[in-house]
Amino acid sequence: NAGVTQTPKFQVLKTGQSMTLQCAQDMNHNSMYWYRQDPGMGLRLIYYSASEGTTDKGEVPNGYNVSRLNKREFSLRLESAAPSQTSVYFCASTLGPVSDTQYFGPGTRLTVL
Amino acid sequence: DAKTTQPNSMESNEEEPVHLPCNHSTISGTDYIHWYRQLPSQGPEYVIHGLTSNVNNRMASLAIAEDRKSSTLILHRATLRDAAVYYCILRREYGNKLVFGAGTILRVKS
């Protein structure tokens, strides 16, 4: 099992450009999450999907959109990137919405110039 | 969500036990205490969780105060690989979100 995979690992964007961060899990998990982590801080939830076909806003959703493409994949889109979105982005998944353990991907380091 | 308070950093010697404290004075009866850790340049990983009783697993032990207003993560023999940021998180019984604080940076000296 690869667990939770994320692509790309690194990305540099110019202000105003758009991009999509990809996340996939092979554990047959129902729930998936997107977090961002700014330097020296803990993770903050952007969006989550409790099950296929549903998505909900987290703590910091502004400037982002998500798509739960199927049970395996959950993408995060930045329509018009801003320097304030420079961060490390982590995807996570759990078996169900009340499961005990979240499994995290390795992260995508995004820099917006 | 109830908040947790952890020391910013702690230091330990290799092969010695480490006790990482966490205060959560506003914890509610349905809040589970979770611990995750984040090694450098990696995503967080689950360590342990509990509700009222002390818990043990292959990675660590979790000691929960009788009034549940504090808890302690215990690493029985710290290794250099245990150097990481440790997060103490409260999660509601039917809550699916983890709210991360700044955590405790654990440094392990050889």
mmCIF file of C-alpha atoms in Angstrom:
data_model
loop_
_atom_site.group_PDB
_atom_site.id
_atom_site.type_symbol
_atom_site.label_atom_id
_atom_site.label_comp_id
_atom_site.label_asym_id
_atom_site.label_seq_id
_atom_site.Cartn_x
_atom_site.Cartn_y
_atom_site.Cartn_z
ATOM 1 C CA ASN A 1 0.000 0.000 0.000
ATOM 2 C CA ALA A 2 1.262 3.441 -0.915
ATOM 3 C CA GLY A 3 -1.048 5.053 1.651
ATOM 4 C CA VAL A 4 -1.737 8.713 0.865
ATOM 5 C CA THR A 5 0.116 10.152 -2.108
ATOM 6 C CA GLN A 6 0.320 13.781 -3.191
ATOM 7 C CA THR A 7 1.501 15.460 -6.368
ATOM 8 C CA PRO A 8 3.447 17.551 -6.995
ATOM 9 C CA LYS A 9 5.999 17.604 -4.178
ATOM 10 C CA PHE A 10 7.091 21.166 -4.946
ATOM 11 C CA GLN A 11 5.548 23.980 -6.974
ATOM 12 C CA VAL A 12 6.349 27.619 -7.614
ATOM 13 C CA LEU A 13 3.597 29.860 -8.964
ATOM 14 C CA LYS A 14 3.313 33.485 -9.871
ATOM 15 C CA THR A 15 0.551 35.582 -8.335
ATOM 16 C CA GLY A 16 -2.690 35.030 -10.215
ATOM 17 C CA GLN A 17 -1.783 31.643 -11.667
ATOM 18 C CA SER A 18 -3.967 28.636 -10.990
ATOM 19 C CA MET A 19 -3.108 25.068 -10.141
ATOM 20 C CA THR A 20 -4.550 21.867 -8.753
ATOM 21 C CA LEU A 21 -2.971 19.776 -6.016
ATOM 22 C CA GLN A 22 -3.721 16.091 -6.341
ATOM 23 C CA CYS A 23 -4.256 13.590 -3.549
ATOM 24 C CA ALA A 24 -5.013 9.887 -3.724
ATOM 25 C CA GLN A 25 -5.337 7.117 -1.141
ATOM 26 C CA ASP A 26 -5.386 3.363 -1.655
ATOM 27 C CA MET A 27 -6.745 2.341 1.762
ATOM 28 C CA ASN A 28 -10.433 2.393 0.770
ATOM 29 C CA HIS A 29 -10.998 5.283 3.173
ATOM 30 C CA ASN A 30 -14.231 7.215 3.054
ATOM 31 C CA SER A 31 -13.129 10.584 4.427
ATOM 32 C CA MET A 32 -10.428 12.873 3.069
ATOM 33 C CA TYR A 33 -8.995 16.210 4.210
ATOM 34 C CA TRP A 34 -6.845 19.094 3.019
ATOM 35 C CA TYR A 35 -4.694 21.057 5.493
ATOM 36 C CA ARG A 36 -2.165 23.838 5.154
ATOM 37 C CA GLN A 37 0.821 24.422 7.408
ATOM 38 C CA ASP A 38 2.568 27.763 7.606
ATOM 39 C CA PRO A 39 6.099 28.004 9.037
ATOM 40 C CA GLY A 40 6.286 27.342 12.775
ATOM 41 C CA MET A 41 2.572 26.653 13.066
ATOM 42 C CA GLY A 42 0.271 23.695 13.350
ATOM 43 C CA LEU A 43 -1.942 22.450 10.533
ATOM 44 C CA ARG A 44 -5.181 24.220 9.659
ATOM 45 C CA LEU A 45 -8.070 22.482 7.919
ATOM 46 C CA ILE A 46 -9.032 23.924 4.520
ATOM 47 C CA TYR A 47 -11.729 21.531 3.292
ATOM 48 C CA TYR A 48 -12.805 18.009 4.005
ATOM 49 C CA SER A 49 -14.961 15.323 2.429
ATOM 50 C CA ALA A 50 -16.718 13.043 4.873
ATOM 51 C CA SER A 51 -17.705 10.660 2.090
ATOM 52 C CA GLU A 52 -17.693 10.433 -1.674
ATOM 53 C CA GLY A 53 -19.926 13.126 -3.131
ATOM 54 C CA THR A 54 -19.775 15.491 -0.153
ATOM 55 C CA THR A 55 -17.427 18.342 0.710
ATOM 56 C CA ASP A 56 -17.425 20.864 3.550
ATOM 57 C CA LYS A 57 -15.462 23.949 4.480
ATOM 58 C CA GLY A 58 -12.894 23.835 7.211
ATOM 59 C CA GLU A 59 -11.201 26.618 9.137
ATOM 60 C CA VAL A 60 -9.524 28.454 6.208
ATOM 61 C CA PRO A 61 -11.436 27.742 2.937
ATOM 62 C CA ASN A 62 -11.176 31.159 1.242
ATOM 63 C CA GLY A 63 -9.267 31.077 -2.037
ATOM 64 C CA TYR A 64 -9.609 27.319 -2.486
ATOM 65 C CA ASN A 65 -11.966 24.857 -4.130
ATOM 66 C CA VAL A 66 -12.047 21.080 -3.851
ATOM 67 C CA SER A 67 -13.318 18.151 -5.826
ATOM 68 C CA ARG A 68 -13.916 14.645 -4.540
ATOM 69 C CA LEU A 69 -13.389 12.966 -7.893
ATOM 70 C CA ASN A 70 -14.105 9.450 -6.610
ATOM 71 C CA LYS A 71 -13.520 7.518 -3.435
ATOM 72 C CA ARG A 72 -9.751 7.504 -3.949
ATOM 73 C CA GLU A 73 -9.056 11.039 -5.075
ATOM 74 C CA PHE A 74 -9.538 14.481 -3.527
ATOM 75 C CA SER A 75 -8.091 17.519 -5.303
ATOM 76 C CA LEU A 76 -7.476 21.063 -4.096
ATOM 77 C CA ARG A 77 -7.588 23.943 -6.576
ATOM 78 C CA LEU A 78 -6.178 27.434 -6.267
ATOM 79 C CA GLU A 79 -7.969 29.537 -8.894
ATOM 80 C CA SER A 80 -5.855 32.676 -8.517
ATOM 81 C CA ALA A 81 -2.838 32.103 -6.325
ATOM 82 C CA ALA A 82 -1.746 34.769 -3.828
ATOM 83 C CA PRO A 83 1.503 35.067 -1.832
ATOM 84 C CA SER A 84 -0.516 34.420 1.331
ATOM 85 C CA GLN A 85 -1.128 30.899 0.033
ATOM 86 C CA THR A 86 2.555 30.056 0.236
ATOM 87 C CA SER A 87 2.514 27.065 2.534
ATOM 88 C CA VAL A 88 2.936 23.319 2.808
ATOM 89 C CA TYR A 89 -0.258 21.470 1.934
ATOM 90 C CA PHE A 90 -1.104 18.096 3.441
ATOM 91 C CA CYS A 91 -3.789 15.677 2.412
ATOM 92 C CA ALA A 92 -5.126 13.113 4.882
ATOM 93 C CA SER A 93 -7.681 10.325 4.967
ATOM 94 C CA THR A 94 -9.598 8.272 7.505
ATOM 95 C CA LEU A 95 -11.651 5.123 7.238
ATOM 96 C CA GLY A 96 -14.770 7.008 8.277
ATOM 97 C CA PRO A 97 -15.704 10.438 9.562
ATOM 98 C CA VAL A 98 -15.386 9.368 13.178
ATOM 99 C CA SER A 99 -12.407 7.079 12.760
ATOM 100 C CA ASP A 100 -9.607 7.410 15.215
ATOM 101 C CA THR A 101 -6.606 7.755 12.959
ATOM 102 C CA GLN A 102 -5.870 10.179 10.163
ATOM 103 C CA TYR A 103 -3.229 9.118 7.681
ATOM 104 C CA PHE A 104 -1.289 11.970 6.115
ATOM 105 C CA GLY A 105 0.487 12.332 2.813
ATOM 106 C CA PRO A 106 4.049 13.682 2.480
ATOM 107 C CA GLY A 107 2.925 17.203 1.596
ATOM 108 C CA THR A 108 3.237 19.676 -1.276
ATOM 109 C CA ARG A 109 5.456 22.689 -0.728
ATOM 110 C CA LEU A 110 3.922 25.634 -2.619
ATOM 111 C CA THR A 111 5.552 29.014 -3.112
ATOM 112 C CA VAL A 112 3.620 31.897 -4.666
ATOM 113 C CA LEU A 113 5.758 34.789 -5.873
ATOM 114 C CA ASP B 1 -13.321 23.096 19.994
ATOM 115 C CA ALA B 2 -11.595 22.860 23.357
ATOM 116 C CA LYS B 3 -8.000 24.101 23.407
ATOM 117 C CA THR B 4 -4.824 22.418 24.528
ATOM 118 C CA THR B 5 -1.672 23.974 25.978
ATOM 119 C CA GLN B 6 1.762 22.450 25.472
ATOM 120 C CA PRO B 7 5.305 23.640 26.192
ATOM 121 C CA ASN B 8 6.999 25.114 23.131
ATOM 122 C CA SER B 9 9.991 22.794 23.342
ATOM 123 C CA MET B 10 11.605 20.061 25.412
ATOM 124 C CA GLU B 11 14.929 18.314 25.356
ATOM 125 C CA SER B 12 15.800 14.752 26.237
ATOM 126 C CA ASN B 13 18.816 12.487 26.254
ATOM 127 C CA GLU B 14 18.851 9.424 24.066
ATOM 128 C CA GLU B 15 17.720 6.196 25.739
ATOM 129 C CA GLU B 16 15.970 8.100 28.541
ATOM 130 C CA PRO B 17 12.200 8.384 29.078
ATOM 131 C CA VAL B 18 10.414 11.521 27.955
ATOM 132 C CA HIS B 19 7.232 12.933 29.462
ATOM 133 C CA LEU B 20 5.415 15.394 27.217
ATOM 134 C CA PRO B 21 2.670 17.291 29.089
ATOM 135 C CA CYS B 22 -0.580 18.701 27.761
ATOM 136 C CA ASN B 23 -3.167 20.805 29.570
ATOM 137 C CA HIS B 24 -6.780 20.770 28.421
ATOM 138 C CA SER B 25 -8.760 22.336 31.237
ATOM 139 C CA THR B 26 -11.890 22.940 29.101
ATOM 140 C CA ILE B 27 -12.171 19.346 27.917
ATOM 141 C CA SER B 28 -15.716 18.006 27.652
ATOM 142 C CA GLY B 29 -16.948 14.540 28.467
ATOM 143 C CA THR B 30 -17.040 13.456 24.825
ATOM 144 C CA ASP B 31 -13.576 14.730 23.862
ATOM 145 C CA TYR B 32 -10.947 12.150 23.020
ATOM 146 C CA ILE B 33 -7.286 13.038 23.593
ATOM 147 C CA HIS B 34 -5.179 12.377 20.516
ATOM 148 C CA TRP B 35 -1.451 12.676 20.005
ATOM 149 C CA TYR B 36 0.206 13.037 16.625
ATOM 150 C CA ARG B 37 3.807 13.755 15.798
ATOM 151 C CA GLN B 38 5.468 15.324 12.809
ATOM 152 C CA LEU B 39 8.996 14.393 11.870
ATOM 153 C CA PRO B 40 11.016 16.960 9.903
ATOM 154 C CA SER B 41 9.741 17.432 6.347
ATOM 155 C CA GLN B 42 6.997 14.818 6.758
ATOM 156 C CA GLY B 43 3.254 14.748 7.323
ATOM 157 C CA PRO B 44 1.931 14.139 10.828
ATOM 158 C CA GLU B 45 1.571 10.569 12.038
ATOM 159 C CA TYR B 46 -0.756 9.144 14.652
ATOM 160 C CA VAL B 47 0.828 8.207 17.957
ATOM 161 C CA ILE B 48 -1.911 7.320 20.434
ATOM 162 C CA HIS B 49 -5.320 8.352 21.734
ATOM 163 C CA GLY B 50 -7.503 7.820 24.807
ATOM 164 C CA LEU B 51 -10.643 8.924 26.585
ATOM 165 C CA THR B 52 -10.359 8.264 30.324
ATOM 166 C CA SER B 53 -8.042 5.343 31.005
ATOM 167 C CA ASN B 54 -4.299 5.197 30.460
ATOM 168 C CA VAL B 55 -3.354 3.664 27.124
ATOM 169 C CA ASN B 56 -0.290 1.839 25.847
ATOM 170 C CA ASN B 57 0.803 0.915 22.349
ATOM 171 C CA ARG B 58 4.051 0.007 20.653
ATOM 172 C CA MET B 59 5.016 3.655 20.187
ATOM 173 C CA ALA B 60 4.127 5.272 23.514
ATOM 174 C CA SER B 61 1.953 5.444 26.603
ATOM 175 C CA LEU B 62 -0.718 8.001 27.389
ATOM 176 C CA ALA B 63 -1.388 8.904 31.008
ATOM 177 C CA ILE B 64 -4.648 10.799 31.569
ATOM 178 C CA ALA B 65 -5.318 12.679 34.803
ATOM 179 C CA GLU B 66 -8.312 11.579 36.809
ATOM 180 C CA ASP B 67 -10.122 14.873 36.152
ATOM 181 C CA ARG B 68 -9.058 14.676 32.459
ATOM 182 C CA LYS B 69 -7.815 18.254 32.520
ATOM 183 C CA SER B 70 -4.302 17.175 31.616
ATOM 184 C CA SER B 71 -2.477 14.281 30.014
ATOM 185 C CA THR B 72 1.081 13.144 29.436
ATOM 186 C CA LEU B 73 2.569 11.356 26.470
ATOM 187 C CA ILE B 74 5.358 9.041 27.579
ATOM 188 C CA LEU B 75 8.119 7.835 25.288
ATOM 189 C CA HIS B 76 9.797 5.103 27.281
ATOM 190 C CA ARG B 77 13.233 5.292 25.643
ATOM 191 C CA ALA B 78 13.808 8.275 23.410
ATOM 192 C CA THR B 79 15.815 7.748 20.252
ATOM 193 C CA LEU B 80 17.149 10.262 17.766
ATOM 194 C CA ARG B 81 14.301 9.244 15.476
ATOM 195 C CA ASP B 82 11.803 10.520 18.039
ATOM 196 C CA ALA B 83 12.918 14.114 17.482
ATOM 197 C CA ALA B 84 9.762 15.727 16.140
ATOM 198 C CA VAL B 85 6.920 18.139 16.876
ATOM 199 C CA TYR B 86 4.328 16.464 19.102
ATOM 200 C CA TYR B 87 0.732 17.653 18.927
ATOM 201 C CA CYS B 88 -1.871 17.092 21.629
ATOM 202 C CA ILE B 89 -5.351 17.369 20.103
ATOM 203 C CA LEU B 90 -8.873 17.043 21.451
ATOM 204 C CA ARG B 91 -11.427 15.468 19.176
ATOM 205 C CA ARG B 92 -15.146 15.193 19.839
ATOM 206 C CA GLU B 93 -16.607 11.704 19.893
ATOM 207 C CA TYR B 94 -18.376 12.237 16.591
ATOM 208 C CA GLY B 95 -16.091 14.935 15.290
ATOM 209 C CA ASN B 96 -14.094 14.355 12.170
ATOM 210 C CA LYS B 97 -11.783 17.321 12.422
ATOM 211 C CA LEU B 98 -8.415 17.601 14.095
ATOM 212 C CA VAL B 99 -7.505 21.061 15.377
ATOM 213 C CA PHE B 100 -3.736 21.378 15.610
ATOM 214 C CA GLY B 101 -1.974 23.784 17.945
ATOM 215 C CA ALA B 102 1.700 24.707 17.687
ATOM 216 C CA GLY B 103 2.795 21.522 19.477
ATOM 217 C CA THR B 104 5.972 20.736 21.418
ATOM 218 C CA ILE B 105 9.308 20.504 19.632
ATOM 219 C CA LEU B 106 11.166 17.543 21.112
ATOM 220 C CA ARG B 107 14.936 17.546 20.734
ATOM 221 C CA VAL B 108 16.851 14.365 21.531
ATOM 222 C CA LYS B 109 20.544 14.564 22.359
ATOM 223 C CA SER B 110 22.949 11.697 21.760
#
